[in-house]
Coordinates of C-alpha atoms and ligand atoms in Angstrom, one line a residue:
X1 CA -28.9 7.1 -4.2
X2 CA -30.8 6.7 -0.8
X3 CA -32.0 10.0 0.8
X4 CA -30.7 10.3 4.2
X5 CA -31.7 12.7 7.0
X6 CA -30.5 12.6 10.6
X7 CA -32.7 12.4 13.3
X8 CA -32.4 14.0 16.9
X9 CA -35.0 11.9 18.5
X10 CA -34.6 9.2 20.4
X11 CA -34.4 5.9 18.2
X12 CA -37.9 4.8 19.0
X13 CA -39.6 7.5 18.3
X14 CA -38.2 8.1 14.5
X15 CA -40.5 6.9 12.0
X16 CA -39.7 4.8 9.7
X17 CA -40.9 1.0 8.1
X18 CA -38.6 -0.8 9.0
X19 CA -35.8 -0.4 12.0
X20 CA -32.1 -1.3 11.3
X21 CA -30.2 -3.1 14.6
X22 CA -26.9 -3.7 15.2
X23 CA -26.4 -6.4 17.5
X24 CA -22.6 -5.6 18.5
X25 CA -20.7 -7.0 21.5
X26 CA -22.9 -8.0 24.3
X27 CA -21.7 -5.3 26.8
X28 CA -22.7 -2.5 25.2
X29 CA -26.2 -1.0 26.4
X30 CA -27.4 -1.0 22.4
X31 CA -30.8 -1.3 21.4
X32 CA -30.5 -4.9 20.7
X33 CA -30.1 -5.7 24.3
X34 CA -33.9 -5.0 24.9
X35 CA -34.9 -7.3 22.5
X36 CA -32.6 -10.2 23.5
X37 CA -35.8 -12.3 24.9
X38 CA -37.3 -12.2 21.3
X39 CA -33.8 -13.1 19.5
X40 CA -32.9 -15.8 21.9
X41 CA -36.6 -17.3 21.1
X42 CA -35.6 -17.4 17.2
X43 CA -31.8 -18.1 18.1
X44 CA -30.4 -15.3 16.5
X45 CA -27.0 -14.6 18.5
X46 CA -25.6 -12.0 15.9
X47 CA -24.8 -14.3 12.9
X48 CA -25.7 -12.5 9.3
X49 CA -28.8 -11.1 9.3
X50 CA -32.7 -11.7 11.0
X51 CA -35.5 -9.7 9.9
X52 CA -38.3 -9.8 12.6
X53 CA -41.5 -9.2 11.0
X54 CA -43.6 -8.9 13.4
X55 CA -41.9 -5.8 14.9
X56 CA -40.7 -5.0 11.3
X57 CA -37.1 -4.9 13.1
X58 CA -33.5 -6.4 11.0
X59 CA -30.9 -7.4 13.0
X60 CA -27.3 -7.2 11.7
X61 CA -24.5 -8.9 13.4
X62 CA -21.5 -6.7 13.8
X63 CA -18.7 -9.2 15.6
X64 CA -16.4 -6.3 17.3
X65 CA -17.0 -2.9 17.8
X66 CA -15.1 -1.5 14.7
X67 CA -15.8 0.9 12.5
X68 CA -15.1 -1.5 9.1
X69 CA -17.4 -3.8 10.5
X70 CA -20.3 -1.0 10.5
X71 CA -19.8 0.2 7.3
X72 CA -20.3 -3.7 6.2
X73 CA -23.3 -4.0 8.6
X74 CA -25.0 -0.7 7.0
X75 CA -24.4 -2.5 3.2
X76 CA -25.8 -5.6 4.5
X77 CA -28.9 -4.0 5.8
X78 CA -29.4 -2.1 2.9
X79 CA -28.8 -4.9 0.8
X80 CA -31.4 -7.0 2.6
X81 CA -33.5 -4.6 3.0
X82 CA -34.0 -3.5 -0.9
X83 CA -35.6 -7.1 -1.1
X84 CA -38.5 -6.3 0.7
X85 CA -41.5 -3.5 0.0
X86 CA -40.1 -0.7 3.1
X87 CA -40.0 2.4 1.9
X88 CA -38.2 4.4 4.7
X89 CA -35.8 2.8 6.8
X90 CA -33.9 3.9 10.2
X91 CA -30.2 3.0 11.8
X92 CA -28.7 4.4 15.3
X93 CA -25.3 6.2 15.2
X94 CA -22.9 4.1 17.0
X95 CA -19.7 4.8 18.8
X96 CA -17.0 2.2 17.0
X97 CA -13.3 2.1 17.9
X98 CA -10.9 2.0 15.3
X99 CA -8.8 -0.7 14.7
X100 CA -5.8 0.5 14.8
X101 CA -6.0 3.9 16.4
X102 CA -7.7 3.3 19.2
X103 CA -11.2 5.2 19.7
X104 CA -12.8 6.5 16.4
X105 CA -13.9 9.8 16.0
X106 CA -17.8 9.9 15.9
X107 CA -17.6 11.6 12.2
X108 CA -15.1 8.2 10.8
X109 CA -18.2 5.7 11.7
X110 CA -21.1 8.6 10.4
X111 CA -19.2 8.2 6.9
X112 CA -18.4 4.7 7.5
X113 CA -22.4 3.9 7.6
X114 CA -23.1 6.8 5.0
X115 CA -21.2 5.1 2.9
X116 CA -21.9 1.7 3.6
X117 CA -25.8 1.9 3.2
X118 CA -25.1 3.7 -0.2
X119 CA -23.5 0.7 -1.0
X120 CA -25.6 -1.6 -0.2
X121 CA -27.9 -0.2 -3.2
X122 CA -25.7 -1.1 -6.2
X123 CA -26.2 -3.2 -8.6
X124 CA -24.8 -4.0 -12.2
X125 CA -27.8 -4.0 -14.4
X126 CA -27.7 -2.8 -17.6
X127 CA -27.9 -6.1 -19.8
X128 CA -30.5 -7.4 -17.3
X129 CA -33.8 -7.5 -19.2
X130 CA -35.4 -7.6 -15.9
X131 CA -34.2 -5.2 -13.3
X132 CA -34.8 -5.6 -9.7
X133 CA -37.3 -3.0 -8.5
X134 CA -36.1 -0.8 -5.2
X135 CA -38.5 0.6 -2.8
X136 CA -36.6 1.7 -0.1
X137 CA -35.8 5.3 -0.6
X138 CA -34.8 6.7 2.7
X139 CA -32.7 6.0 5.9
X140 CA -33.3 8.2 8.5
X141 CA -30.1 7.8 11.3
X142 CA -30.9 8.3 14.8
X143 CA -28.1 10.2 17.1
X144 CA -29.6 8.0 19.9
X145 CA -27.5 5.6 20.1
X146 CA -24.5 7.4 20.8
X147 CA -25.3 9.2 23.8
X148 CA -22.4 8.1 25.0
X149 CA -20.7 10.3 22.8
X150 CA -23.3 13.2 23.5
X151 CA -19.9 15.9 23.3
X152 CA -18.9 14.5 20.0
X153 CA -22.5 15.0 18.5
X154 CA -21.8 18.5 18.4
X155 CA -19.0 18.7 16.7
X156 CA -20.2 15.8 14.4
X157 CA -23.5 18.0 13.4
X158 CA -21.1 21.0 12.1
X159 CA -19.6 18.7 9.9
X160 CA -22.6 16.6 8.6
X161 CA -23.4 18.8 5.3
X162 CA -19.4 18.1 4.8
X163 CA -19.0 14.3 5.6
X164 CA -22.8 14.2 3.9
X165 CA -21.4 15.4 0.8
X166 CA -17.8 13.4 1.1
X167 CA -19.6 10.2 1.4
X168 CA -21.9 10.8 -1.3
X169 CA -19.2 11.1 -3.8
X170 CA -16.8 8.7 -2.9
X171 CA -20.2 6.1 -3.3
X172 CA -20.9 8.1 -6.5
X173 CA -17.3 7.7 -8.0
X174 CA -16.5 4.4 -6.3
X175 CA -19.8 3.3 -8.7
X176 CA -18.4 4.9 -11.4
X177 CA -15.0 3.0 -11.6
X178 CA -17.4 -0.3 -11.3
X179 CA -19.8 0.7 -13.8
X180 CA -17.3 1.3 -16.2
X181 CA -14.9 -1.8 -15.5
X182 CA -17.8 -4.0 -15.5
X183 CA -19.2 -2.7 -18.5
X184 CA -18.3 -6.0 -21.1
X185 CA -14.9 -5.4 -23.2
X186 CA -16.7 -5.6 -26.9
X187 CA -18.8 -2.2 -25.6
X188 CA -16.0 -0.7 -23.5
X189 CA -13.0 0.0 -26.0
X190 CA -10.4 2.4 -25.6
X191 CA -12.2 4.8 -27.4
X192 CA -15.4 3.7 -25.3
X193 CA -13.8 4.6 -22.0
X194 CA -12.3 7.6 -23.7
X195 CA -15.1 9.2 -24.5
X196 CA -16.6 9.0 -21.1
X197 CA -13.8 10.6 -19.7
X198 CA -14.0 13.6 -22.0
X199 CA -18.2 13.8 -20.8
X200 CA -17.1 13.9 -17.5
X201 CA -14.3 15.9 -18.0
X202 CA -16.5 18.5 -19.8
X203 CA -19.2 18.0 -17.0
X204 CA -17.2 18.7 -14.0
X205 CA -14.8 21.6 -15.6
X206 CA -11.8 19.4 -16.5
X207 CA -9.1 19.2 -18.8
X208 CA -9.2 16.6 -21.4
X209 CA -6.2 15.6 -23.7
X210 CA -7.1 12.2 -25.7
X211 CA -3.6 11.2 -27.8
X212 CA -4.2 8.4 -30.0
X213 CA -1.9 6.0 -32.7
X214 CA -0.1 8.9 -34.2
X215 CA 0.8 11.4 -30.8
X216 CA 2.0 7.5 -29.7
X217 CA 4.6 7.4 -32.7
X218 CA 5.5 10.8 -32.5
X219 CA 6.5 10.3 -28.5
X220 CA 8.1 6.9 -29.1
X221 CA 5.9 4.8 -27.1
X222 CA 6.2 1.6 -28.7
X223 CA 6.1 -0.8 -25.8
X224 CA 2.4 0.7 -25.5
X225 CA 2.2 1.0 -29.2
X226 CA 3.1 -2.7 -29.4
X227 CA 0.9 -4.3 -26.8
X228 CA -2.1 -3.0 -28.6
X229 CA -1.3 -3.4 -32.6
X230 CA -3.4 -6.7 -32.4
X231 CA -6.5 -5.2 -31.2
X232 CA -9.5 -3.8 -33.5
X233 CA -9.2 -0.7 -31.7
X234 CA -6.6 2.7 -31.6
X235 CA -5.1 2.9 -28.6
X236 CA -6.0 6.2 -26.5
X237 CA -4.0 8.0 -24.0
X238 CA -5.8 10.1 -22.1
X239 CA -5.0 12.8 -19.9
X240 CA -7.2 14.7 -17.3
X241 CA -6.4 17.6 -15.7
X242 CA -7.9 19.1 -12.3
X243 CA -6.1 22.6 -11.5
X244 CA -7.3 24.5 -8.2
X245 CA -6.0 27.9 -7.8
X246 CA -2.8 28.2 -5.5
X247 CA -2.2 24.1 -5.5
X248 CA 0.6 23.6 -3.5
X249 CA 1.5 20.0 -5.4
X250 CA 1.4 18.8 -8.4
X251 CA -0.1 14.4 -8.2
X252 CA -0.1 12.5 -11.2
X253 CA -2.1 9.1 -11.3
X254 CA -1.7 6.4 -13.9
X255 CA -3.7 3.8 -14.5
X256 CA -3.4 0.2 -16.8
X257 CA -6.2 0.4 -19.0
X258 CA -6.1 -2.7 -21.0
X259 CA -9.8 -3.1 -22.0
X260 CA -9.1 -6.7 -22.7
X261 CA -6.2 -9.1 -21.8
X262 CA -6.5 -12.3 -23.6
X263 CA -2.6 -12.5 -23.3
X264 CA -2.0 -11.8 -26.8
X265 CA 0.5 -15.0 -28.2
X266 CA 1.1 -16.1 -24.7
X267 CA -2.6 -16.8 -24.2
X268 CA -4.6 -17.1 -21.3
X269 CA -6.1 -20.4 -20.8
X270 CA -10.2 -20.5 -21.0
X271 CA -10.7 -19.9 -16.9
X272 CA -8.2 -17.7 -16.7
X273 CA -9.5 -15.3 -19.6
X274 CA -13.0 -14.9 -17.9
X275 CA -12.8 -11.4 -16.1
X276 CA -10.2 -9.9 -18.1
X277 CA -12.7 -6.9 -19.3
X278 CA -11.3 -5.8 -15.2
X279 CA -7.8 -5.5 -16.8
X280 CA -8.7 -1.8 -17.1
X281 CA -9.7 -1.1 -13.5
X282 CA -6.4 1.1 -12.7
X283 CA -7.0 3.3 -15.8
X284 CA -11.1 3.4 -14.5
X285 CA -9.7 4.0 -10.7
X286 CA -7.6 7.0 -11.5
X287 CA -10.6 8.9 -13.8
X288 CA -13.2 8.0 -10.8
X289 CA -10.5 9.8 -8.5
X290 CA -9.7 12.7 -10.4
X291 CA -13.6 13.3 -10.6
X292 CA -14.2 12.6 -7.3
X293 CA -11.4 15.1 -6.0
X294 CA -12.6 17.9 -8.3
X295 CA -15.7 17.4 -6.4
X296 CA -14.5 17.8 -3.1
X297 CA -12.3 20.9 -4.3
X298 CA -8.9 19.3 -3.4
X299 CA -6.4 21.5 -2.9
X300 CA -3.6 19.9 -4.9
X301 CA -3.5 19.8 -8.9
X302 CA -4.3 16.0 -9.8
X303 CA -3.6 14.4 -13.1
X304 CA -5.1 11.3 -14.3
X305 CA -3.0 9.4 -17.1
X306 CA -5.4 6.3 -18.7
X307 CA -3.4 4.0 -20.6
X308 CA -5.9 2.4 -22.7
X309 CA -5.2 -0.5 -25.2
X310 CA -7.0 -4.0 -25.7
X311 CA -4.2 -7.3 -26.0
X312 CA -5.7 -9.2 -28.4
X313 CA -3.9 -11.6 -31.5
X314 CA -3.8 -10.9 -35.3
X315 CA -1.2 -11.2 -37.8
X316 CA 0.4 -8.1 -36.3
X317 CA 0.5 -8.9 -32.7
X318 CA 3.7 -8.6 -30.7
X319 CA 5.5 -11.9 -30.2
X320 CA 7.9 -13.3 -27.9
X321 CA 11.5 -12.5 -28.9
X322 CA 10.3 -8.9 -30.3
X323 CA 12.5 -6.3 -28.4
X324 CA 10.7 -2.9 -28.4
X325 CA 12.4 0.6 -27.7
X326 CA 10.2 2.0 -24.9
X327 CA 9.9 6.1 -24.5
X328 CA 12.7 6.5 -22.1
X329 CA 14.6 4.8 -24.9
X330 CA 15.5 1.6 -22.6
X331 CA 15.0 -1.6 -24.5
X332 CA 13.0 -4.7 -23.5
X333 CA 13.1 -7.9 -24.5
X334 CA 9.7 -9.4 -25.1
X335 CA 9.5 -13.2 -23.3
X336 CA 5.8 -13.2 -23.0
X337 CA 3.4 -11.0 -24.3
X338 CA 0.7 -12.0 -21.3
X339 CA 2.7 -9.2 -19.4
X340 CA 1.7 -6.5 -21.0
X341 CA 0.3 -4.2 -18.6
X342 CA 4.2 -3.2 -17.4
X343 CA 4.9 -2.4 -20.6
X344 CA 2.2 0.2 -21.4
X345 CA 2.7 1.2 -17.8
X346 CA 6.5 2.0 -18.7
X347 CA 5.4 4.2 -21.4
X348 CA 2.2 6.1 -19.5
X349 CA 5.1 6.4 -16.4
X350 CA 7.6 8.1 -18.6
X351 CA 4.8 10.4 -20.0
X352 CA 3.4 11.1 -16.2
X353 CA 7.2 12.1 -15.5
X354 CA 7.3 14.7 -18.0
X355 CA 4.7 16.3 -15.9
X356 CA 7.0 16.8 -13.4
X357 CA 4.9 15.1 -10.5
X358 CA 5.4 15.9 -6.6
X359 CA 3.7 12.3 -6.1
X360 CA 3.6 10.0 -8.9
X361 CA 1.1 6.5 -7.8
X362 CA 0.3 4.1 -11.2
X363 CA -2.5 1.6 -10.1
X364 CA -2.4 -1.5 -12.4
X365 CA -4.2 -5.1 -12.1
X366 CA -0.6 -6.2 -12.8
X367 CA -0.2 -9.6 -11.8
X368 CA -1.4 -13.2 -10.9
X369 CA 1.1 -13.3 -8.4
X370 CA -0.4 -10.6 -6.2
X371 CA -3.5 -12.1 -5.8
X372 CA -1.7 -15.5 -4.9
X373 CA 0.6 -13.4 -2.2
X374 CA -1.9 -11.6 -0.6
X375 CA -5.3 -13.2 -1.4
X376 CA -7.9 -11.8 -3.3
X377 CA -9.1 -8.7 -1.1
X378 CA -5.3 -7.1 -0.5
X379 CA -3.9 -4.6 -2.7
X380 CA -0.1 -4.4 -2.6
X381 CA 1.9 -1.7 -2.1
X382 CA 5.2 -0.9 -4.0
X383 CA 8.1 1.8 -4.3
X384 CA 10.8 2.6 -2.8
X385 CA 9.9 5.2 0.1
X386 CA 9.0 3.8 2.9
X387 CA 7.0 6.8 4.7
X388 CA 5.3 7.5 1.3
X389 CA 4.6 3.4 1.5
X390 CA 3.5 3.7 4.9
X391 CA 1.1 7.2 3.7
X392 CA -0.6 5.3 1.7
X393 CA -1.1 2.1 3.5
X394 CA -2.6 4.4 6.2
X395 CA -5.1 6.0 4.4
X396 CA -6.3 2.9 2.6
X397 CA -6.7 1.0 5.8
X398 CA -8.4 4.2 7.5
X399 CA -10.7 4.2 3.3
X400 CA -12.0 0.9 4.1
X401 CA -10.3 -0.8 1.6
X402 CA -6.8 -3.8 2.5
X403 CA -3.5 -3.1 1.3
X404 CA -0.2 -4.3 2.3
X405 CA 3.5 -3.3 1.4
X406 CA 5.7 -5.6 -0.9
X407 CA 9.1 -5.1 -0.5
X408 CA 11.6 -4.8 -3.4
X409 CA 15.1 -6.3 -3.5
X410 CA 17.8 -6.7 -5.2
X411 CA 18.3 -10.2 -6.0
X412 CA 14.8 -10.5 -7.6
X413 CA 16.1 -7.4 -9.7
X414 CA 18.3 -9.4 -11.0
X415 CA 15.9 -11.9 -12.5
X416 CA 14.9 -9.5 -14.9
X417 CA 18.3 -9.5 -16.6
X418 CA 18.0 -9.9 -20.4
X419 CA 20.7 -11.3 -23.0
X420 CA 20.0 -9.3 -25.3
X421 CA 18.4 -6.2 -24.2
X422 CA 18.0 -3.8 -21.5
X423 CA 15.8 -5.8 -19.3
X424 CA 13.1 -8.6 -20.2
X425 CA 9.7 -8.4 -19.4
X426 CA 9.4 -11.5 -17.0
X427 CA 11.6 -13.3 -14.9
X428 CA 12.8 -17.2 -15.3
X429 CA 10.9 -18.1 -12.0
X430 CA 8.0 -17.4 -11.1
X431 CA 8.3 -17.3 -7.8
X432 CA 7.8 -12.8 -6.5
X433 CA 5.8 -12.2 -9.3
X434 CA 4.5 -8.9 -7.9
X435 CA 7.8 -7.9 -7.1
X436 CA 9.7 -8.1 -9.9
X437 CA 6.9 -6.6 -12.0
X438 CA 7.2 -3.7 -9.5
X439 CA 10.8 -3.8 -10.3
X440 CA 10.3 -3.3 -13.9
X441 CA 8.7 -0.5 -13.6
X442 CA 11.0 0.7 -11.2
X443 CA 13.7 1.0 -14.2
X444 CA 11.1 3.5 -16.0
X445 CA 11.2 5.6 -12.8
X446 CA 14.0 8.4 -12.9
X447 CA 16.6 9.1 -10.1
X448 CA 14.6 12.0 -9.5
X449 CA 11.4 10.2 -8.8
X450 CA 12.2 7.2 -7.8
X451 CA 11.0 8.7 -3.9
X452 CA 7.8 9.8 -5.4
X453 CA 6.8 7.3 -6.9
X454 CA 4.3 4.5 -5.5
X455 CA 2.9 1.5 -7.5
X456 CA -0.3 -0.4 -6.7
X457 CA -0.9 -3.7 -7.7
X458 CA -5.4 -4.0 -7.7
X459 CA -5.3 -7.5 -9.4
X460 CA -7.0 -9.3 -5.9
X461 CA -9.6 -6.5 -5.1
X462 CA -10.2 -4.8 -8.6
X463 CA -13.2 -7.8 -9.8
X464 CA -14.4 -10.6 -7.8
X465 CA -17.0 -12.7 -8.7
X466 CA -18.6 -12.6 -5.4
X467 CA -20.0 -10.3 -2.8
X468 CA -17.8 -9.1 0.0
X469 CA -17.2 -6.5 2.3
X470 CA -19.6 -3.8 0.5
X471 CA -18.5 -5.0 -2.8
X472 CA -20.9 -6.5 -4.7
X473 CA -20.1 -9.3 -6.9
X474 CA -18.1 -7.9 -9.9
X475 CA -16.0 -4.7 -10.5
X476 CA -15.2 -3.4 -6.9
X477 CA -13.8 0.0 -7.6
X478 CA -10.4 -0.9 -5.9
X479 CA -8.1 2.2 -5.2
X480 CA -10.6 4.6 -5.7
X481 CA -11.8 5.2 -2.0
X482 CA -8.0 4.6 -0.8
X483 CA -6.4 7.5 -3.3
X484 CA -9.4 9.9 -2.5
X485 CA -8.2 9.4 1.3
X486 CA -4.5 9.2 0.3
X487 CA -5.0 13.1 -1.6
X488 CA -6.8 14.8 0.8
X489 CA -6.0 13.7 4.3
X490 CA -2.2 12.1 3.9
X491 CA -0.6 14.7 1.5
X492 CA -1.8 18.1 3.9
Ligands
BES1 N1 -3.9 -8.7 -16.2 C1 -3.0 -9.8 -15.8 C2 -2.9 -9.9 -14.3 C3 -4.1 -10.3 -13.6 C4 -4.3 -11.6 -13.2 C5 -5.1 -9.4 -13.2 C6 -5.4 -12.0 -12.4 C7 -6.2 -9.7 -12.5 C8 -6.4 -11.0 -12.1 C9 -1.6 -9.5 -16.4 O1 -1.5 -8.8 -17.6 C10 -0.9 -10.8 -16.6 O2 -1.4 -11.6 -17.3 N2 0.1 -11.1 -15.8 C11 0.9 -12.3 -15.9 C12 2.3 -12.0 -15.8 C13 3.2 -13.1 -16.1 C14 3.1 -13.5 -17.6 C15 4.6 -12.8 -15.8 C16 0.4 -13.1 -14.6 O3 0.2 -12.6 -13.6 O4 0.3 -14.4 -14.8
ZN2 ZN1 -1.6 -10.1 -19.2
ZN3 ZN1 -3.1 -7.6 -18.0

């Protein structure tokens, strides 16, 4: 983690080896307008990045004056930045507008570039023989820049220890998810992931129930029970418990943890198998979350349910045509064993029920068809409660992190009709693939729930082989910074 200290000076006169300067829209009496002569000489109008050595100055284009935009400027810079031999770096605070609310409070774009530069220091390096050697150690952030928003800078300085402290955990646990999902599937088996949760667990004062093959039988969870008998590995259900004193609601969060998806008998072709270790980036999210949250000292009790399992093909695997009697003793017929992930989810849901949950949310790299529907970088948003839709909509947009509602519907419910049992596990058509699996896990969802209940479909954001936003190529920790928001501002 970068050290970072705040600075009252004027943004000149911090020191530091290198300055950081947004070059933002053109009106705007930033720093970058005194140096226009020297960029227009080198062309620079804002595009990426420009390091001028000669002042030891990197400009970073920002295109509008919004707070997402900073938080990707501050990654950039630090990402550029680590390249080079500076030890100390420094950044002005900026006054961004939000962009759907209008003006942003000063504190939204001090976590927004807390958070952003943090990012811009990971990297996934533990099989590199080689690692990439980081100087830069500290950021110092000048309040200069916002002198416009000299009556904010109060308030903003009584709250830095707090949004200090919020940002450095949501980077810390953020990290964690991607460590974890991008760690490779023959290291990170159920048991793997497991037993990281019960370190953490026993680290940060948690409670940690690990149920494997036989608690499985004994409950009657044999859609989960099925969808892993191929694998090497037991299957582990794990269950972590944060309990405040006098919580006023009770959120359980489940999470598809399949630590491989080859697609079992229904295999994945070759291109589409590569990645697949991110198939348990819900079940990651959800631990990072409850971690995170005990950290913070959330005031409602949070449960994290990891349903963990590898789809794999033996002798034993589950076929097509099998029909398996899930917990909540519906039957399903099996058409295609490459969605699995609503089939353990059916059984961690029915568990997470028993919990009696105020707010029930299940984040799952469910489907193909999500990432077709919304593109790669949008999580969708399913259920059927609008204003706990909209909730959480709102406070992923406000994380940092795209998500967009799905709606459900009854004629696409009615594709998942089965002949010969309760419901199949795909449709005849492809066509609303994030829908209906949304839909089939809407039948594991009790009358009483069904309004409390939210699924998230992660399969876009959850692993991308590239770098965007302040995601660097790889695991991206989807829903972690959107639930941590969710929790703690939405649910008050
Ligand atoms: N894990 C996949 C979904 C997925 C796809 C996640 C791409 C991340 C990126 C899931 O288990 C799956 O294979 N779903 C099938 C469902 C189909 C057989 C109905 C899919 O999306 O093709
Ligand atoms: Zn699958
Ligand atoms: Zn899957």
């Amino acid at each position: 983690m970068l050290q970072i200290k705040l600075d009252h000076a004027p943004f000149e006169q911090v020191e530091a080896d290198v300055s950081v300067v947004f070059v933002v829209e053109k009106n705007l009496n930033h720093a970058w307008v005194h140096h226009k002569k020297i960029l227009d000489t080198f062309h620079y109008e804002g595009e990426g990045v420009f390091l001028d050595q000669a002042h030891k100055r990197l400009y970073v284009g920002v295109a509008h004056n919004d707070v997402h935009l900073f938080r990707e400027a501050a990654c950039l810079a630090v990402k550029t930045l680590k390249k080079y031999h500076f030890k100390s770096a420094k950044v002005g605070l900026y006054a961004a507008k939000h962009t759907d609310e209008g003006e942003c409070p000063l504190g939204q774009t001090m976590l927004a570039i807390l958070t952003g530069l943090q990012f811009g220091l990971y990297s996934y390096e533990v099989y590199k023989s080689k690692k990439e050697p980081v100087h830069l150690q500290e950021v110092a952030i000048a309040l200069g820049e916002a002198k416009d928003f000299n009556h904010e800078i109060k308030t903003l300085e009584r709250n830095l220890e707090k949004l200090a402290h919020k940002a450095h955990v949501i980077v810390e646990h953020v990290n964690l998810a991607r460590d974890l999902v991008n760690t490779p599937p023959d290291v990170a088996s159920a048991p793997y992931v497991a037993k990281k949760a019960q370190d953490l667990a026993e680290k940060n004062g948690l409670e940690c129930f690990v149920h494997g093959e036989d608690y499985l039988k004994e409950k009657g969870m044999n859609a989960y029970l099925a969808v892993n008998r191929a694998s090497a590995n037991p299957p582990q259900l794990v269950h972590v418990v944060y309990k405040p004193k006098n919580a006023k609601k009770k959120i359980v969060l489940v999470g598809k943890g399949l630590t491989y998806d080859c697609g079992g008998l229904s295999i994945k072709t070759a291109e589409y198998m590569i990645t697949m270790k991110a198939d348990k980036g819900g079940a990651c999210a959800v631990l990072a979350v409850v971690n995170a949250l005990a950290h913070l000292k959330a005031e409602d009790e949070v449960h994290a349910v990891l349903g963990l399992a590898e789809n794999m093909i033996a002798g034993d695997a589950y076929r097509p045509d099998d029909i398996l009697i899930s917990k909540e003793g519906k039957t399903i017929e099996v058409r295609n064993t490459d969605a699995e992930g609503r089939l353990v989810l059916a059984d961690c849901l029915s568990f997470a029920q028993d919990l009696e949950p105020d707010i029930l949310v299940d984040f799952a790299t469910l489907t193909g068809a999500c990432v077709v529907g919304l593109g790669q970088y949008t999580s969708g948003i399913m259920g059927n409660n609008e204003t706990l839709k909209n909730a959480f909509e709102h406070a992923a947009l406000k994380s940092g992190e795209l998500m967009a509602k799905l709606p459900f519907n009854r004629h696409l419910r009615k594709l998942l009709d089965s002949k010969i049992a309760d419901i199949s596990n795909i449709t005849p058509v492809r066509y609303g693939g994030a829908v209906t699996a949304g839909l089939f896990l809407n039948e594991f969802i009790r009358e009483e729930y069904k309004d409390k209940w939210l699924h998230i479909d992660i399969a876009g954001p959850a692993y991308i082989e590239k770098d965007w936003d302040v995601n660097m190529a790889g695991a991206s920790g989807a829903g972690v910074r959107a639930c941590i928001e969710f929790v703690l501002e939405s649910l008050k």
